[in-house]
PDB file of C-alpha atoms in Angstrom:
ATOM      1  CA  PHE A   1     -89.879  47.214  53.553  1.00 77.00           C
ATOM      2  CA  GLN A   2     -92.424  49.356  55.276  1.00 87.00           C
ATOM      3  CA  LEU A   3     -96.041  50.340  55.083  1.00 93.00           C
ATOM      4  CA  GLN A   4     -97.173  53.461  56.816  1.00 94.00           C
ATOM      5  CA  ALA A   5    -100.691  54.696  57.360  1.00 96.00           C
ATOM      6  CA  SER A   6    -101.305  58.408  57.848  1.00 97.00           C
ATOM      7  CA  GLY A   7    -104.103  60.945  57.842  1.00 98.00           C
ATOM      8  CA  GLY A   8    -105.846  60.098  61.093  1.00 98.00           C
ATOM      9  CA  GLY A   9    -107.096  62.697  63.497  1.00 98.00           C
ATOM     10  CA  LEU A  10    -110.032  64.000  65.476  1.00 98.00           C
ATOM     11  CA  VAL A  11    -113.247  64.751  63.618  1.00 98.00           C
ATOM     12  CA  GLN A  12    -116.857  65.353  64.583  1.00 98.00           C
ATOM     13  CA  THR A  13    -119.700  63.024  63.771  1.00 98.00           C
ATOM     14  CA  GLY A  14    -120.600  63.419  60.112  1.00 98.00           C
ATOM     15  CA  GLY A  15    -117.193  64.636  59.171  1.00 98.00           C
ATOM     16  CA  SER A  16    -114.634  63.216  56.767  1.00 98.00           C
ATOM     17  CA  LEU A  17    -111.035  62.068  56.796  1.00 98.00           C
ATOM     18  CA  ARG A  18    -108.756  60.706  54.120  1.00 98.00           C
ATOM     19  CA  LEU A  19    -106.262  58.067  55.139  1.00 98.00           C
ATOM     20  CA  SER A  20    -103.245  57.174  53.054  1.00 97.00           C
ATOM     21  CA  CYS A  21    -101.104  54.066  53.006  1.00 96.00           C
ATOM     22  CA  ALA A  22     -97.610  54.477  51.617  1.00 94.00           C
ATOM     23  CA  ALA A  23     -94.954  51.898  50.949  1.00 90.00           C
ATOM     24  CA  SER A  24     -91.238  52.276  51.126  1.00 87.00           C
ATOM     25  CA  GLY A  25     -88.653  49.784  50.056  1.00 86.00           C
ATOM     26  CA  PHE A  26     -90.997  47.812  47.826  1.00 83.00           C
ATOM     27  CA  SER A  27     -93.586  48.356  45.143  1.00 87.00           C
ATOM     28  CA  LEU A  28     -97.270  47.923  45.891  1.00 89.00           C
ATOM     29  CA  HIS A  29     -98.082  47.245  42.248  1.00 90.00           C
ATOM     30  CA  TYR A  30     -98.507  43.505  42.718  1.00 92.00           C
ATOM     31  CA  TYR A  31    -100.234  43.627  46.083  1.00 95.00           C
ATOM     32  CA  ALA A  32    -103.826  43.846  47.070  1.00 97.00           C
ATOM     33  CA  ILE A  33    -104.219  46.204  49.988  1.00 97.00           C
ATOM     34  CA  GLY A  34    -106.573  45.914  52.904  1.00 98.00           C
ATOM     35  CA  TRP A  35    -107.533  48.470  55.505  1.00 98.00           C
ATOM     36  CA  PHE A  36    -108.194  47.215  59.003  1.00 98.00           C
ATOM     37  CA  ARG A  37    -109.201  48.915  62.208  1.00 98.00           C
ATOM     38  CA  GLN A  38    -109.080  48.078  65.853  1.00 98.00           C
ATOM     39  CA  ALA A  39    -111.005  49.914  68.509  1.00 96.00           C
ATOM     40  CA  PRO A  40    -110.007  49.739  72.174  1.00 92.00           C
ATOM     41  CA  GLY A  41    -111.106  46.470  73.710  1.00 94.00           C
ATOM     42  CA  LYS A  42    -112.342  45.084  70.395  1.00 96.00           C
ATOM     43  CA  GLU A  43    -111.039  42.678  67.827  1.00 96.00           C
ATOM     44  CA  ARG A  44    -109.421  43.799  64.613  1.00 96.00           C
ATOM     45  CA  GLU A  45    -111.984  44.399  61.882  1.00 97.00           C
ATOM     46  CA  GLY A  46    -111.431  44.361  58.161  1.00 98.00           C
ATOM     47  CA  VAL A  47    -112.778  47.497  56.564  1.00 98.00           C
ATOM     48  CA  SER A  48    -111.998  47.485  52.862  1.00 98.00           C
ATOM     49  CA  LEU A  49    -109.701  45.995  50.275  1.00 98.00           C
ATOM     50  CA  ILE A  50    -108.596  46.755  46.762  1.00 98.00           C
ATOM     51  CA  SER A  51    -107.017  44.532  44.121  1.00 97.00           C
ATOM     52  CA  SER A  52    -103.541  45.200  42.766  1.00 95.00           C
ATOM     53  CA  SER A  53    -104.958  46.766  39.607  1.00 94.00           C
ATOM     54  CA  GLY A  54    -107.583  48.748  41.468  1.00 95.00           C
ATOM     55  CA  ASP A  55    -110.358  47.217  39.414  1.00 96.00           C
ATOM     56  CA  SER A  56    -111.945  45.335  42.279  1.00 97.00           C
ATOM     57  CA  THR A  57    -112.875  46.547  45.734  1.00 98.00           C
ATOM     58  CA  PHE A  58    -114.772  45.265  48.732  1.00 98.00           C
ATOM     59  CA  TYR A  59    -116.240  46.988  51.763  1.00 98.00           C
ATOM     60  CA  ALA A  60    -117.432  45.683  55.072  1.00 98.00           C
ATOM     61  CA  ASP A  61    -121.138  46.303  55.652  1.00 97.00           C
ATOM     62  CA  SER A  62    -120.275  48.686  58.466  1.00 97.00           C
ATOM     63  CA  VAL A  63    -118.640  51.171  56.096  1.00 98.00           C
ATOM     64  CA  LYS A  64    -120.307  50.473  52.753  1.00 98.00           C
ATOM     65  CA  GLY A  65    -121.587  53.614  51.140  1.00 98.00           C
ATOM     66  CA  ARG A  66    -119.478  55.828  53.401  1.00 98.00           C
ATOM     67  CA  PHE A  67    -115.860  54.775  52.719  1.00 98.00           C
ATOM     68  CA  THR A  68    -114.097  54.656  49.366  1.00 98.00           C
ATOM     69  CA  ILE A  69    -110.808  52.914  48.732  1.00 98.00           C
ATOM     70  CA  SER A  70    -108.570  53.873  45.833  1.00 97.00           C
ATOM     71  CA  ARG A  71    -105.011  53.467  44.731  1.00 96.00           C
ATOM     72  CA  ASP A  72    -102.385  55.264  42.716  1.00 92.00           C
ATOM     73  CA  ASN A  73     -99.763  52.777  41.703  1.00 87.00           C
ATOM     74  CA  ALA A  74     -97.591  55.517  40.192  1.00 88.00           C
ATOM     75  CA  LYS A  75     -97.344  57.098  43.636  1.00 89.00           C
ATOM     76  CA  ASN A  76     -97.247  53.751  45.436  1.00 90.00           C
ATOM     77  CA  THR A  77    -100.127  54.803  47.692  1.00 93.00           C
ATOM     78  CA  ILE A  78    -103.588  53.622  48.627  1.00 96.00           C
ATOM     79  CA  ASP A  79    -106.165  55.993  50.042  1.00 97.00           C
ATOM     80  CA  LEU A  80    -109.255  55.455  52.136  1.00 98.00           C
ATOM     81  CA  GLN A  81    -111.768  58.306  51.944  1.00 98.00           C
ATOM     82  CA  MET A  82    -114.016  58.172  54.962  1.00 98.00           C
ATOM     83  CA  ASN A  83    -117.229  60.206  54.918  1.00 98.00           C
ATOM     84  CA  SER A  84    -120.190  60.472  57.281  1.00 98.00           C
ATOM     85  CA  LEU A  85    -118.025  59.323  60.137  1.00 98.00           C
ATOM     86  CA  ARG A  86    -119.647  57.978  63.275  1.00 98.00           C
ATOM     87  CA  PRO A  87    -118.291  57.550  66.816  1.00 97.00           C
ATOM     88  CA  GLU A  88    -118.189  53.794  66.221  1.00 97.00           C
ATOM     89  CA  ASP A  89    -115.623  54.385  63.506  1.00 98.00           C
ATOM     90  CA  THR A  90    -113.133  55.432  66.198  1.00 98.00           C
ATOM     91  CA  ALA A  91    -110.158  53.091  65.972  1.00 98.00           C
ATOM     92  CA  VAL A  92    -106.577  52.689  64.955  1.00 98.00           C
ATOM     93  CA  TYR A  93    -106.556  52.134  61.217  1.00 98.00           C
ATOM     94  CA  SER A  94    -103.829  50.065  59.578  1.00 98.00           C
ATOM     95  CA  CYS A  95    -103.093  49.014  56.046  1.00 97.00           C
ATOM     96  CA  ALA A  96    -101.714  45.678  54.993  1.00 97.00           C
ATOM     97  CA  ALA A  97    -100.550  44.041  51.783  1.00 96.00           C
ATOM     98  CA  THR A  98    -101.241  40.630  50.329  1.00 96.00           C
ATOM     99  CA  LEU A  99    -100.539  38.798  47.101  1.00 95.00           C
ATOM    100  CA  SER A 100    -103.718  36.770  47.597  1.00 94.00           C
ATOM    101  CA  PHE A 101    -106.697  38.876  46.573  1.00 94.00           C
ATOM    102  CA  ILE A 102    -110.168  37.553  47.318  1.00 96.00           C
ATOM    103  CA  GLY A 103    -112.946  39.932  46.379  1.00 95.00           C
ATOM    104  CA  ASP A 104    -115.304  39.220  49.228  1.00 96.00           C
ATOM    105  CA  SER A 105    -115.254  39.212  53.035  1.00 96.00           C
ATOM    106  CA  ARG A 106    -112.759  36.333  53.045  1.00 97.00           C
ATOM    107  CA  GLY A 107    -110.277  38.777  51.503  1.00 97.00           C
ATOM    108  CA  LEU A 108    -110.150  40.630  54.792  1.00 97.00           C
ATOM    109  CA  THR A 109    -108.834  37.636  56.707  1.00 96.00           C
ATOM    110  CA  PRO A 110    -105.733  39.019  58.496  1.00 95.00           C
ATOM    111  CA  SER A 111    -103.719  35.849  57.961  1.00 96.00           C
ATOM    112  CA  LEU A 112    -103.734  36.491  54.207  1.00 97.00           C
ATOM    113  CA  TYR A 113    -101.642  39.612  54.715  1.00 97.00           C
ATOM    114  CA  THR A 114     -97.884  39.414  54.805  1.00 94.00           C
ATOM    115  CA  ARG A 115     -96.949  43.045  55.261  1.00 93.00           C
ATOM    116  CA  TRP A 116     -98.474  45.308  57.883  1.00 94.00           C
ATOM    117  CA  GLY A 117     -98.001  48.952  58.570  1.00 91.00           C
ATOM    118  CA  GLN A 118     -98.249  50.960  61.708  1.00 92.00           C
ATOM    119  CA  GLY A 119    -101.644  52.427  62.215  1.00 95.00           C
ATOM    120  CA  THR A 120    -103.099  55.870  62.437  1.00 98.00           C
ATOM    121  CA  LEU A 121    -105.656  56.876  65.037  1.00 98.00           C
ATOM    122  CA  VAL A 122    -109.073  58.107  63.966  1.00 98.00           C
ATOM    123  CA  THR A 123    -111.269  59.592  66.664  1.00 98.00           C
ATOM    124  CA  VAL A 124    -114.835  60.604  65.930  1.00 98.00           C
ATOM    125  CA  SER A 125    -116.469  62.747  68.566  1.00 97.00           C
ATOM    126  CA  SER A 126    -120.187  62.730  69.159  1.00 92.00           C
TER     127      SER A 126
END
């Protein structure tokens, strides 16, 4: 059972990247998915989450209006479209799965998540 984030890279300020979270060995259909990031020397930060159906989403204030989370249950993937990127968005981004969806900031509590994937590095140059 694995989650894998991909799509990171180097981008200039104001640019865009699309991250993808894919599952292997299990279906994501019943799981809410959260995206988290961790910058060097900083604590992990919850970025966004989406319910299992995709009907409900939540964004941290730091990314609201710039990032969009979506899912395709047929493909077993969750995407994070990141626009208007800033240097402070530089971090390793990881996705995680939980059966306990909470549609507000509490939903990004790391202890809720039972499956974690390896991250992908996003670097935004100034």
